């Protein structure tokens, strides 16, 4: 339990420089942020996306010829796992106005809004309602609500963080809806951290020029998920079905979305859902462990929605840049890969190398911060080894109490405090050891700003499955925001559209054709498509 005597010895170097670093920081002096050229050079040399085997061109489907992250191409180059002979499209098992596939934050936000528009909503989810990456988010949600901030500044920060590649219309929707979302969540009952006057507290995140990160201690995602899940469950016209994930979308003879084939995980039986409008909110793909990285992601994050949408003819975007969160746990070994929220750096903790030196501005955008950590460990030889053969850098959390007063760590980071205390480490007295961990799928399925698919009528997207909002790199707090912004937009748009939709006859020809095309190209597949549940048998090191 706790740090080994060797590690405690190494920590002495961090302690030796701490008082001077705190003093400097209190004077407002900070390690300089990098310029654009320096950032680009660092990223090219050290970010995992730039390793020679990181990407390859996909050979099939709407993005044929585009480079994407290698392990995801394995999934796209696998024929559909759906056993077509076991599906009877003439027998409809569920019928609804709006089908929502996925029960995380985006799915629940969509359900609430669609129900309020008067639609009957069927929400089908792979695991339990709320088992999702939303639940795992810690640090907060961005919104420009303070007098000295504005959605325009939030727009510029977001575009800068995304390296100027984001879809401007999606960013516009994100930042201008943000204040509405914060007010909505507050009224639904989210317990945001507030000061004694009842005003929400805001802090900085990486890449933000203003303090606009709203949090619920360091459990912001869990608290927002609780609120949305309870509100969705409370709607009489929302039906939730758990453990029945969608495995393929169904199109009709007019080329519009007709619903989905779902699979009962207990009986393995396929069922047909007929829906006037369908929303895909299945989340990200961190459980594919791109480049064998550990991940912060929920067990169900296997990219299923991307695969189904791709088989149906939707284009994907930004599937080449992957987000590695700089501060994943590397010690204790039981917690490897778990998230240590950016809020820790937002509160003033600095990344420190084995020599006790600060080596990077703590609030660079995540891809830059991660690249700097990797350089420190693997190029400069200033990483800290762990007893299980890992390497990391220190995150000097005791600075937080020194900067803001005794008790701040316990008050602002209660979940992290308890998580480390369970292993005998008091993070208000001792630093944490961290290394980048696979955190977020920057890209996803192309969509319009009303969340509608760019390619298939009657089909909508919300949450991590959607692409374009964040360009090449998402900023902290813009994900808890986008699940709400586009969940709400998808729910409202789908419910309104469902009033006038005329569905044709159902078809899975697109799946048959995808399989045929894969066969012609000799792509027999290496995994399942969609994966549904990650397979760790024999893979845990
Ligand atoms: C964090 O708290 O650092 C994660 C939240 C996010 O990815 O926005």
Short mmCIF file of C-alpha atoms and ligand atoms in Angstrom, two decimals:
data_model
loop_
_atom_site.label_atom_id
_atom_site.label_comp_id
_atom_site.label_asym_id
_atom_site.label_seq_id
_atom_site.Cartn_x
_atom_site.Cartn_y
_atom_site.Cartn_z
CA UNK A 1 0.00 0.00 0.00
CA UNK A 2 1.14 3.55 -0.73
CA UNK A 3 4.36 4.49 -2.50
CA UNK A 4 7.37 2.18 -2.21
CA UNK A 5 10.41 3.47 -0.22
CA UNK A 6 12.20 4.02 -3.57
CA UNK A 7 9.33 6.17 -4.86
CA UNK A 8 9.18 8.15 -1.61
CA UNK A 9 12.89 8.83 -2.04
CA UNK A 10 12.25 10.11 -5.60
CA UNK A 11 9.42 12.36 -4.35
CA UNK A 12 11.98 14.25 -2.25
CA UNK A 13 13.18 15.95 -5.47
CA UNK A 14 9.63 17.25 -6.10
CA UNK A 15 9.36 18.47 -2.52
CA UNK A 16 12.72 20.23 -2.78
CA UNK A 17 11.48 22.58 -5.52
CA UNK A 18 7.85 22.91 -4.41
CA UNK A 19 7.97 25.99 -2.16
CA UNK A 20 9.81 28.04 -4.80
CA UNK A 21 7.38 26.92 -7.52
CA UNK A 22 4.35 27.81 -5.39
CA UNK A 23 5.82 31.22 -4.58
CA UNK A 24 6.44 31.89 -8.27
CA UNK A 25 2.95 30.79 -9.22
CA UNK A 26 1.39 32.91 -6.49
CA UNK A 27 3.22 35.89 -8.06
CA UNK A 28 1.46 35.05 -11.33
CA UNK A 29 4.62 33.74 -13.01
CA UNK A 30 4.00 30.54 -14.96
CA UNK A 31 6.00 28.31 -17.28
CA UNK A 32 5.53 29.82 -20.75
CA UNK A 33 2.90 28.29 -23.05
CA UNK A 34 4.27 27.09 -26.41
CA UNK A 35 3.88 28.92 -29.70
CA UNK A 36 2.17 27.28 -32.67
CA UNK A 37 5.41 26.14 -34.39
CA UNK A 38 6.79 24.63 -31.21
CA UNK A 39 3.51 22.83 -30.59
CA UNK A 40 3.41 21.40 -34.10
CA UNK A 41 6.99 20.19 -33.94
CA UNK A 42 6.47 18.55 -30.55
CA UNK A 43 3.28 16.85 -31.69
CA UNK A 44 4.86 15.46 -34.86
CA UNK A 45 7.75 13.99 -32.89
CA UNK A 46 5.95 12.58 -29.87
CA UNK A 47 2.17 12.34 -30.23
CA UNK A 48 1.00 8.72 -30.74
CA UNK A 49 -1.01 9.78 -33.86
CA UNK A 50 2.28 10.42 -35.65
CA UNK A 51 3.86 7.01 -35.06
CA UNK A 52 4.60 5.26 -38.34
CA UNK A 53 2.04 2.49 -37.70
CA UNK A 54 -0.69 4.75 -36.24
CA UNK A 55 -2.89 5.11 -39.30
CA UNK A 56 -3.78 3.26 -42.46
CA UNK A 57 -6.11 3.82 -45.41
CA UNK A 58 -9.51 2.15 -45.17
CA UNK A 59 -10.26 0.01 -48.23
CA UNK A 60 -14.07 -0.10 -48.15
CA UNK A 61 -17.14 2.06 -47.67
CA UNK A 62 -17.88 5.81 -47.89
CA UNK A 63 -14.41 6.81 -46.65
CA UNK A 64 -12.43 4.38 -48.83
CA UNK A 65 -8.93 5.84 -49.29
CA UNK A 66 -9.03 7.95 -46.11
CA UNK A 67 -6.52 7.38 -43.32
CA UNK A 68 -7.93 6.38 -39.95
CA UNK A 69 -6.55 4.97 -36.75
CA UNK A 70 -5.33 1.44 -37.42
CA UNK A 71 -7.39 -0.66 -34.99
CA UNK A 72 -10.57 1.09 -36.07
CA UNK A 73 -9.85 0.27 -39.71
CA UNK A 74 -9.69 -3.40 -38.59
CA UNK A 75 -13.32 -3.08 -37.50
CA UNK A 76 -14.46 -1.32 -40.70
CA UNK A 77 -12.71 -3.99 -42.77
CA UNK A 78 -14.67 -6.76 -41.06
CA UNK A 79 -18.00 -7.87 -42.58
CA UNK A 80 -21.09 -7.25 -40.41
CA UNK A 81 -21.53 -9.58 -37.44
CA UNK A 82 -25.31 -9.60 -38.02
CA UNK A 83 -26.59 -13.08 -38.87
CA UNK A 84 -28.87 -11.92 -41.67
CA UNK A 85 -30.71 -15.25 -41.95
CA UNK A 86 -31.93 -14.86 -38.36
CA UNK A 87 -33.67 -11.50 -38.95
CA UNK A 88 -37.29 -11.34 -40.08
CA UNK A 89 -37.95 -7.78 -41.26
CA UNK A 90 -41.65 -8.54 -41.69
CA UNK A 91 -42.07 -9.03 -37.96
CA UNK A 92 -41.79 -5.71 -36.13
CA UNK A 93 -41.02 -6.21 -32.42
CA UNK A 94 -41.03 -2.55 -31.34
CA UNK A 95 -42.68 0.47 -32.96
CA UNK A 96 -42.03 4.06 -31.92
CA UNK A 97 -41.89 7.69 -33.07
CA UNK A 98 -38.28 8.20 -31.98
CA UNK A 99 -35.75 5.42 -31.45
CA UNK A 100 -32.67 6.38 -29.42
CA UNK A 101 -29.74 3.97 -29.58
CA UNK A 102 -27.49 4.45 -26.55
CA UNK A 103 -28.26 5.39 -22.95
CA UNK A 104 -25.48 7.83 -21.99
CA UNK A 105 -25.80 11.57 -21.49
CA UNK A 106 -26.55 12.40 -25.14
CA UNK A 107 -29.22 9.69 -25.41
CA UNK A 108 -30.93 10.81 -22.22
CA UNK A 109 -30.82 14.52 -23.20
CA UNK A 110 -32.36 13.54 -26.56
CA UNK A 111 -35.05 11.45 -24.85
CA UNK A 112 -36.06 14.33 -22.58
CA UNK A 113 -36.40 16.80 -25.45
CA UNK A 114 -38.16 14.37 -27.81
CA UNK A 115 -40.62 13.46 -25.05
CA UNK A 116 -41.27 17.15 -24.36
CA UNK A 117 -42.09 17.57 -28.07
CA UNK A 118 -44.80 14.94 -27.54
CA UNK A 119 -43.10 12.00 -29.28
CA UNK A 120 -43.20 8.44 -28.02
CA UNK A 121 -39.59 7.56 -27.34
CA UNK A 122 -37.93 4.15 -27.19
CA UNK A 123 -34.41 4.24 -25.75
CA UNK A 124 -32.48 1.01 -26.30
CA UNK A 125 -29.14 0.56 -24.61
CA UNK A 126 -26.38 -2.07 -24.54
CA UNK A 127 -25.79 -2.04 -20.79
CA UNK A 128 -27.74 -0.16 -18.10
CA UNK A 129 -29.10 3.35 -18.59
CA UNK A 130 -26.20 5.67 -17.68
CA UNK A 131 -23.42 3.11 -18.26
CA UNK A 132 -21.43 5.46 -20.49
CA UNK A 133 -18.42 7.73 -20.82
CA UNK A 134 -20.58 10.61 -19.50
CA UNK A 135 -20.45 8.89 -16.13
CA UNK A 136 -16.64 8.81 -16.24
CA UNK A 137 -16.10 12.53 -16.97
CA UNK A 138 -14.83 14.39 -13.94
CA UNK A 139 -13.66 17.96 -14.37
CA UNK A 140 -16.52 19.94 -15.79
CA UNK A 141 -18.58 21.50 -18.55
CA UNK A 142 -17.72 24.68 -20.44
CA UNK A 143 -20.13 27.58 -20.98
CA UNK A 144 -19.45 31.30 -21.42
CA UNK A 145 -21.78 32.75 -18.79
CA UNK A 146 -19.53 35.19 -16.94
CA UNK A 147 -19.61 38.93 -17.69
CA UNK A 148 -16.03 38.99 -19.04
CA UNK A 149 -16.57 35.98 -21.30
CA UNK A 150 -18.67 35.41 -24.40
CA UNK A 151 -19.69 32.56 -26.72
CA UNK A 152 -17.45 34.20 -29.32
CA UNK A 153 -14.40 33.76 -27.09
CA UNK A 154 -15.49 30.21 -26.34
CA UNK A 155 -15.74 29.69 -30.14
CA UNK A 156 -12.17 30.93 -30.68
CA UNK A 157 -10.76 28.77 -27.87
CA UNK A 158 -12.56 25.69 -29.24
CA UNK A 159 -11.37 26.26 -32.81
CA UNK A 160 -7.81 26.92 -31.58
CA UNK A 161 -7.86 23.73 -29.49
CA UNK A 162 -9.08 21.80 -32.55
CA UNK A 163 -6.17 23.23 -34.59
CA UNK A 164 -8.59 25.28 -36.75
CA UNK A 165 -10.07 22.16 -38.35
CA UNK A 166 -13.47 22.11 -36.56
CA UNK A 167 -16.76 22.48 -38.49
CA UNK A 168 -17.61 26.14 -37.71
CA UNK A 169 -21.42 25.63 -37.77
CA UNK A 170 -21.17 22.84 -35.21
CA UNK A 171 -18.92 24.95 -32.98
CA UNK A 172 -21.33 27.87 -33.29
CA UNK A 173 -24.19 25.61 -32.10
CA UNK A 174 -21.99 24.31 -29.26
CA UNK A 175 -20.96 27.65 -27.80
CA UNK A 176 -24.21 29.57 -28.28
CA UNK A 177 -26.34 26.78 -26.73
CA UNK A 178 -23.90 26.40 -23.82
CA UNK A 179 -25.42 28.99 -21.43
CA UNK A 180 -28.89 27.53 -22.08
CA UNK A 181 -27.58 24.05 -21.25
CA UNK A 182 -26.06 25.17 -17.93
CA UNK A 183 -29.31 26.83 -16.92
CA UNK A 184 -31.31 23.75 -18.04
CA UNK A 185 -29.11 21.34 -16.05
CA UNK A 186 -29.27 23.61 -13.00
CA UNK A 187 -33.06 23.65 -13.18
CA UNK A 188 -33.17 19.86 -13.66
CA UNK A 189 -31.27 19.55 -10.38
CA UNK A 190 -27.56 19.11 -11.21
CA UNK A 191 -25.63 19.93 -8.04
CA UNK A 192 -23.01 22.28 -9.50
CA UNK A 193 -20.27 23.56 -7.19
CA UNK A 194 -21.40 27.05 -6.07
CA UNK A 195 -19.96 29.70 -3.75
CA UNK A 196 -21.63 30.89 -0.54
CA UNK A 197 -23.76 33.33 -2.58
CA UNK A 198 -25.09 30.48 -4.74
CA UNK A 199 -23.06 31.51 -7.80
CA UNK A 200 -21.53 28.67 -9.83
CA UNK A 201 -17.75 28.43 -9.46
CA UNK A 202 -15.73 28.41 -12.70
CA UNK A 203 -12.09 27.51 -13.37
CA UNK A 204 -9.72 27.24 -16.35
CA UNK A 205 -9.19 24.15 -18.45
CA UNK A 206 -6.39 23.42 -20.94
CA UNK A 207 -6.61 25.78 -23.92
CA UNK A 208 -9.26 28.10 -22.41
CA UNK A 209 -8.64 31.83 -22.25
CA UNK A 210 -11.38 32.43 -19.65
CA UNK A 211 -12.59 30.64 -16.54
CA UNK A 212 -15.71 28.89 -17.87
CA UNK A 213 -15.46 25.33 -16.52
CA UNK A 214 -18.46 24.54 -14.34
CA UNK A 215 -18.13 21.46 -12.18
CA UNK A 216 -19.80 19.29 -9.61
CA UNK A 217 -16.66 18.73 -7.49
CA UNK A 218 -14.68 16.13 -9.49
CA UNK A 219 -17.74 14.03 -10.29
CA UNK A 220 -19.28 16.37 -12.89
CA UNK A 221 -20.07 13.60 -15.40
CA UNK A 222 -21.63 11.30 -12.81
CA UNK A 223 -23.75 14.15 -11.48
CA UNK A 224 -24.90 15.27 -14.94
CA UNK A 225 -25.62 11.66 -15.89
CA UNK A 226 -27.67 11.17 -12.71
CA UNK A 227 -29.71 14.27 -13.51
CA UNK A 228 -30.36 13.35 -17.15
CA UNK A 229 -31.09 9.70 -16.41
CA UNK A 230 -33.63 10.56 -13.69
CA UNK A 231 -35.30 13.18 -15.89
CA UNK A 232 -35.52 10.79 -18.88
CA UNK A 233 -36.87 7.94 -16.72
CA UNK A 234 -39.44 10.36 -15.28
CA UNK A 235 -41.09 11.01 -18.67
CA UNK A 236 -44.21 8.86 -19.17
CA UNK A 237 -43.64 8.69 -22.94
CA UNK A 238 -40.05 7.37 -22.65
CA UNK A 239 -39.58 3.59 -22.59
CA UNK A 240 -36.12 2.30 -21.70
CA UNK A 241 -34.93 -1.17 -22.75
CA UNK A 242 -31.57 -2.26 -21.32
CA UNK A 243 -29.17 -4.96 -22.55
CA UNK A 244 -30.57 -4.81 -26.10
CA UNK A 245 -27.97 -3.00 -28.26
CA UNK A 246 -28.58 -2.12 -31.88
CA UNK A 247 -26.37 -4.13 -34.25
CA UNK A 248 -27.36 -2.65 -37.62
CA UNK A 249 -29.51 0.22 -38.85
CA UNK A 250 -32.41 -0.65 -41.15
CA UNK A 251 -33.01 1.51 -44.24
CA UNK A 252 -36.19 1.59 -46.31
CA UNK A 253 -36.69 1.40 -50.06
CA UNK A 254 -36.49 5.22 -50.23
CA UNK A 255 -33.03 5.20 -48.60
CA UNK A 256 -34.20 6.71 -45.32
CA UNK A 257 -33.60 5.22 -41.88
CA UNK A 258 -36.38 2.84 -40.83
CA UNK A 259 -35.04 1.87 -37.37
CA UNK A 260 -32.63 -0.82 -36.28
CA UNK A 261 -32.02 -4.49 -35.64
CA UNK A 262 -31.31 -4.95 -31.94
CA UNK A 263 -29.89 -7.99 -30.16
CA UNK A 264 -31.03 -9.27 -26.78
CA UNK A 265 -27.76 -9.94 -24.94
CA UNK A 266 -29.31 -12.65 -22.79
CA UNK A 267 -31.07 -14.72 -25.47
CA UNK A 268 -29.00 -13.61 -28.52
CA UNK A 269 -32.34 -13.11 -30.28
CA UNK A 270 -32.55 -10.35 -32.94
CA UNK A 271 -35.51 -7.96 -32.88
CA UNK A 272 -36.74 -5.36 -35.37
CA UNK A 273 -37.46 -1.77 -34.33
CA UNK A 274 -39.56 0.43 -36.63
CA UNK A 275 -39.06 4.13 -35.90
CA UNK A 276 -40.13 7.30 -37.68
CA UNK A 277 -36.82 8.87 -36.64
CA UNK A 278 -33.65 7.31 -35.23
CA UNK A 279 -30.97 8.91 -33.07
CA UNK A 280 -27.59 7.21 -32.65
CA UNK A 281 -25.87 8.18 -29.38
CA UNK A 282 -23.66 5.17 -28.77
CA UNK A 283 -20.55 7.06 -27.58
CA UNK A 284 -16.87 6.56 -28.33
CA UNK A 285 -14.39 3.79 -29.00
CA UNK A 286 -11.70 3.96 -26.28
CA UNK A 287 -12.15 0.27 -25.54
CA UNK A 288 -10.45 -0.48 -28.84
CA UNK A 289 -7.24 0.50 -27.00
CA UNK A 290 -5.71 2.25 -30.01
CA UNK A 291 -1.94 1.69 -30.09
CA UNK A 292 -2.37 -0.53 -27.03
CA UNK A 293 -2.92 2.46 -24.74
CA UNK A 294 -4.78 2.12 -21.45
CA UNK A 295 -8.05 4.01 -21.41
CA UNK A 296 -10.29 6.14 -19.22
CA UNK A 297 -13.30 4.86 -21.14
CA UNK A 298 -16.35 2.96 -20.02
CA UNK A 299 -16.47 -0.79 -20.73
CA UNK A 300 -19.12 -0.28 -23.42
CA UNK A 301 -17.14 2.26 -25.50
CA UNK A 302 -16.58 0.03 -28.55
CA UNK A 303 -17.56 2.39 -31.39
CA UNK A 304 -20.71 0.44 -32.37
CA UNK A 305 -22.63 3.45 -33.72
CA UNK A 306 -19.77 4.42 -36.02
CA UNK A 307 -19.78 0.95 -37.53
CA UNK A 308 -23.55 0.75 -38.03
CA UNK A 309 -23.69 4.22 -39.55
CA UNK A 310 -20.77 3.39 -41.86
CA UNK A 311 -22.42 0.19 -43.08
CA UNK A 312 -25.54 2.28 -43.83
CA UNK A 313 -23.58 4.78 -45.97
CA UNK A 314 -22.66 7.59 -43.57
CA UNK A 315 -19.29 9.30 -43.90
CA UNK A 316 -16.95 9.60 -40.95
CA UNK A 317 -14.59 12.50 -40.27
CA UNK A 318 -11.53 13.11 -38.07
CA UNK A 319 -10.96 9.41 -37.39
CA UNK A 320 -7.19 10.00 -37.63
CA UNK A 321 -6.57 12.15 -34.51
CA UNK A 322 -7.20 10.40 -31.20
CA UNK A 323 -7.23 12.14 -27.84
CA UNK A 324 -4.84 10.88 -25.16
CA UNK A 325 -5.58 12.55 -21.83
CA UNK A 326 -2.24 13.62 -20.33
CA UNK A 327 -3.03 12.55 -16.80
CA UNK A 328 -3.94 8.88 -16.58
CA UNK A 329 -2.93 6.90 -13.50
CA UNK A 330 0.26 4.82 -13.78
CA UNK A 331 0.58 4.05 -10.08
CA UNK A 332 -0.95 2.24 -8.19
CA UNK A 333 -1.09 -0.55 -10.77
CA UNK A 334 -4.73 -1.44 -9.96
CA UNK A 335 -5.83 1.94 -11.34
CA UNK A 336 -3.67 2.12 -14.47
CA UNK A 337 -5.35 4.18 -17.20
CA UNK A 338 -7.99 5.77 -14.94
CA UNK A 339 -8.62 9.46 -15.37
CA UNK A 340 -7.09 12.13 -13.16
CA UNK A 341 -9.15 15.14 -14.05
CA UNK A 342 -7.67 18.19 -15.76
CA UNK A 343 -9.26 20.10 -12.89
CA UNK A 344 -6.16 19.10 -10.85
CA UNK A 345 -4.03 21.23 -13.20
CA UNK A 346 -6.82 23.82 -13.38
CA UNK A 347 -6.40 24.24 -9.61
CA UNK A 348 -2.67 24.83 -9.98
CA UNK A 349 -0.90 21.44 -9.77
CA UNK A 350 2.16 21.30 -12.02
CA UNK A 351 3.61 18.35 -13.99
CA UNK A 352 7.12 17.68 -12.63
CA UNK A 353 9.84 15.36 -13.95
CA UNK A 354 12.09 12.95 -12.03
CA UNK A 355 14.55 15.80 -11.34
CA UNK A 356 11.87 17.89 -9.61
CA UNK A 357 11.69 20.30 -12.57
CA UNK A 358 8.60 21.73 -14.23
CA UNK A 359 8.91 21.03 -17.95
CA UNK A 360 5.65 22.24 -19.54
CA UNK A 361 2.88 24.80 -19.11
CA UNK A 362 0.20 22.80 -17.26
CA UNK A 363 -2.73 23.94 -19.39
CA UNK A 364 -1.60 23.30 -22.95
CA UNK A 365 -4.29 21.61 -25.12
CA UNK A 366 -4.33 17.88 -24.35
CA UNK A 367 -2.48 16.65 -27.44
CA UNK A 368 0.39 19.05 -26.70
CA UNK A 369 0.50 18.34 -22.98
CA UNK A 370 0.49 14.56 -23.66
CA UNK A 371 3.28 14.91 -26.23
CA UNK A 372 5.38 16.82 -23.68
CA UNK A 373 4.88 14.04 -21.09
CA UNK A 374 5.88 11.37 -23.63
CA UNK A 375 9.01 13.37 -24.59
CA UNK A 376 9.99 13.75 -20.93
CA UNK A 377 9.65 10.00 -20.30
CA UNK A 378 10.98 8.49 -23.53
CA UNK A 379 13.31 11.07 -25.06
CA UNK A 380 14.76 13.14 -22.26
CA UNK A 381 14.97 10.19 -19.84
CA UNK A 382 13.41 12.21 -17.05
CA UNK A 383 10.44 9.92 -16.36
CA UNK A 384 9.79 8.18 -13.05
CA UNK A 385 9.81 4.35 -13.17
CA UNK A 386 7.16 2.29 -11.36
CA UNK A 387 7.60 -1.14 -9.76
CA UNK A 388 5.57 -2.75 -12.61
CA UNK A 389 7.83 -1.37 -15.35
CA UNK A 390 5.77 1.68 -16.32
CA UNK A 391 7.02 5.23 -16.45
CA UNK A 392 5.31 8.53 -15.65
CA UNK A 393 5.73 12.10 -14.48
CA UNK A 394 4.63 13.59 -11.17
CA UNK A 395 1.49 15.71 -10.90
CA UNK A 396 2.20 17.87 -7.88
CA UNK A 397 -1.23 17.95 -6.21
CA UNK A 398 0.01 19.17 -2.77
CA UNK A 399 0.54 22.58 -4.44
CA UNK A 400 -3.26 22.98 -4.51
CA UNK A 401 -3.66 23.31 -0.74
CA UNK A 402 -0.59 25.57 -0.59
CA UNK A 403 -2.11 27.88 -3.24
CA UNK A 404 -5.76 27.88 -2.15
CA UNK A 405 -5.69 26.88 1.52
CA UNK A 406 -5.70 23.68 3.56
CA UNK A 407 -8.60 21.36 2.69
CA UNK A 408 -9.00 22.47 -0.94
CA UNK A 409 -7.93 19.07 -2.35
CA UNK A 410 -10.45 17.22 -0.18
CA UNK A 411 -13.22 19.70 -0.99
CA UNK A 412 -12.64 20.14 -4.75
CA UNK A 413 -11.37 16.64 -5.58
CA UNK A 414 -13.20 14.33 -3.18
CA UNK A 415 -13.38 11.38 -5.61
CA UNK A 416 -9.66 11.51 -6.47
CA UNK A 417 -8.80 11.95 -2.79
CA UNK A 418 -10.74 8.83 -1.85
CA UNK A 419 -9.53 6.83 -4.87
CA UNK A 420 -5.89 7.36 -3.84
CA UNK A 421 -6.53 7.05 -0.08
CA UNK A 422 -7.90 3.56 -0.84
CA UNK A 423 -4.31 2.76 -1.80
CA UNK A 424 -2.73 4.58 1.14
CA UNK A 425 -1.75 7.74 -0.81
CA UNK A 426 -2.83 11.14 0.53
CA UNK A 427 -2.77 13.36 -2.59
CA UNK A 428 -2.94 16.54 -0.52
CA UNK A 429 0.53 15.58 0.83
CA UNK A 430 2.06 13.48 -1.97
CA UNK A 431 2.05 13.95 -5.77
CA UNK A 432 0.33 11.56 -8.18
CA UNK A 433 2.20 9.65 -10.89
CA UNK A 434 0.67 10.02 -14.36
CA UNK A 435 1.09 9.14 -18.04
CA UNK A 436 -1.17 9.77 -21.08
CA UNK A 437 -4.20 7.48 -21.42
CA UNK A 438 -6.62 7.00 -24.33
CA UNK A 439 -9.54 9.29 -23.57
CA UNK A 440 -11.62 10.53 -26.49
CA UNK A 441 -12.57 9.95 -30.08
CA UNK A 442 -12.12 13.40 -31.59
CA UNK A 443 -13.99 12.46 -34.76
CA UNK A 444 -17.10 10.52 -35.71
CA UNK A 445 -20.07 10.55 -38.07
CA UNK A 446 -20.67 13.66 -40.20
CA UNK A 447 -23.77 15.63 -39.20
CA UNK A 448 -25.52 18.97 -39.68
CA UNK A 449 -25.92 21.46 -36.83
CA UNK A 450 -29.48 20.20 -36.14
CA UNK A 451 -27.83 16.77 -35.50
CA UNK A 452 -29.23 15.31 -38.74
CA UNK A 453 -27.05 12.93 -40.76
CA UNK A 454 -25.42 14.52 -43.80
CA UNK A 455 -26.17 11.40 -45.84
CA UNK A 456 -29.25 9.48 -44.60
CA UNK A 457 -32.73 10.98 -44.04
CA UNK A 458 -34.47 10.27 -40.69
CA UNK A 459 -31.16 9.64 -38.95
CA UNK A 460 -29.59 11.82 -36.23
CA UNK A 461 -26.42 11.71 -34.13
CA UNK A 462 -25.44 13.08 -30.72
CA UNK A 463 -22.48 12.72 -28.39
CA UNK A 464 -19.07 11.17 -28.97
CA UNK A 465 -20.29 9.20 -32.01
CA UNK A 466 -20.65 12.50 -33.91
CA UNK A 467 -17.67 14.15 -35.61
CA UNK A 468 -16.55 17.63 -36.64
CA UNK A 469 -17.35 19.62 -33.50
CA UNK A 470 -13.88 19.32 -31.99
CA UNK A 471 -11.70 19.25 -35.09
CA UNK A 472 -8.44 17.46 -34.34
CA UNK A 473 -8.46 17.89 -30.58
CA UNK A 474 -11.26 18.46 -28.08
CA UNK A 475 -10.88 20.86 -25.17
CA UNK A 476 -11.79 19.80 -21.66
CA UNK A 477 -15.42 20.35 -20.75
CA UNK A 478 -16.60 20.58 -24.36
CA UNK A 479 -17.71 16.95 -24.30
CA UNK A 480 -20.10 17.17 -21.35
CA UNK A 481 -21.31 20.24 -23.23
CA UNK A 482 -21.69 18.64 -26.66
CA UNK A 483 -23.68 15.65 -25.37
CA UNK A 484 -26.23 18.12 -24.02
CA UNK A 485 -26.22 20.57 -26.93
CA UNK A 486 -26.54 17.95 -29.66
CA UNK A 487 -28.59 15.54 -27.53
CA UNK A 488 -31.16 18.29 -27.07
CA UNK A 489 -31.00 19.30 -30.73
CA UNK A 490 -31.28 15.68 -31.94
CA UNK A 491 -34.24 14.97 -29.64
CA UNK A 492 -36.12 18.09 -30.73
CA UNK A 493 -35.36 17.69 -34.45
CA UNK A 494 -36.21 13.97 -34.52
CA UNK A 495 -39.48 14.41 -32.64
CA UNK A 496 -40.62 17.23 -34.96
CA UNK A 497 -39.61 15.31 -38.11
CA UNK A 498 -41.33 12.12 -36.92
CA UNK A 499 -44.73 13.84 -37.30
CA UNK A 500 -44.53 13.88 -41.09
CA UNK A 501 -42.34 10.89 -42.01
CA UNK A 502 -43.77 8.22 -44.34
CA UNK A 503 -41.71 5.05 -44.02
CA UNK A 504 -41.31 2.62 -46.93
CA UNK A 505 -40.53 -1.09 -46.75
CA UNK A 506 -37.56 -2.17 -44.62
CA UNK A 507 -34.32 -3.45 -46.07
CA UNK A 508 -30.90 -4.70 -45.01
CA UNK A 509 -29.54 -4.68 -48.57
CA UNK A 510 -26.89 -2.15 -47.53
CA UNK A 511 -25.45 -4.75 -45.12
CA UNK A 512 -25.52 -7.49 -47.77
CA UNK A 513 -23.74 -5.15 -50.19
CA UNK A 514 -21.13 -4.11 -47.63
CA UNK A 515 -20.36 -7.77 -46.92
CA UNK A 516 -20.17 -8.53 -50.64
CA UNK A 517 -17.78 -5.61 -51.21
CA UNK A 518 -15.62 -6.79 -48.30
CA UNK A 519 -15.57 -10.29 -49.79
CA UNK A 520 -14.54 -8.95 -53.21
CA UNK A 521 -11.63 -7.09 -51.60
CA UNK A 522 -10.61 -10.15 -49.58
CA UNK A 523 -11.47 -8.46 -46.27
CA UNK A 524 -12.50 -11.30 -44.03
CA UNK A 525 -12.09 -9.29 -40.83
CA UNK A 526 -10.05 -9.54 -37.67
CA UNK A 527 -12.61 -8.58 -35.03
CA UNK A 528 -16.40 -8.29 -34.71
CA UNK A 529 -18.37 -5.49 -36.36
CA UNK A 530 -19.85 -4.01 -34.27
CA UNK A 531 -17.77 -5.25 -31.32
CA UNK A 532 -20.44 -4.67 -28.59
CA UNK A 533 -18.35 -6.05 -25.72
CA UNK A 534 -14.54 -5.85 -25.54
CA UNK A 535 -12.69 -9.14 -25.25
CA UNK A 536 -9.92 -9.09 -22.65
CA UNK A 537 -9.40 -12.85 -22.44
CA UNK A 538 -5.66 -13.50 -22.37
CA UNK A 539 -4.90 -9.83 -23.00
CA UNK A 540 -4.46 -8.41 -19.49
CA UNK A 541 -0.77 -7.85 -18.83
C1 LIG B 1 -11.39 15.71 -17.19
O1 LIG B 1 -11.96 15.98 -16.15
O2 LIG B 1 -10.21 15.99 -17.36
C2 LIG B 1 -12.12 14.97 -18.25
C3 LIG B 1 -13.32 15.68 -18.72
C4 LIG B 1 -13.25 15.94 -20.19
O3 LIG B 1 -12.65 15.15 -20.92
O4 LIG B 1 -13.79 16.97 -20.61
#
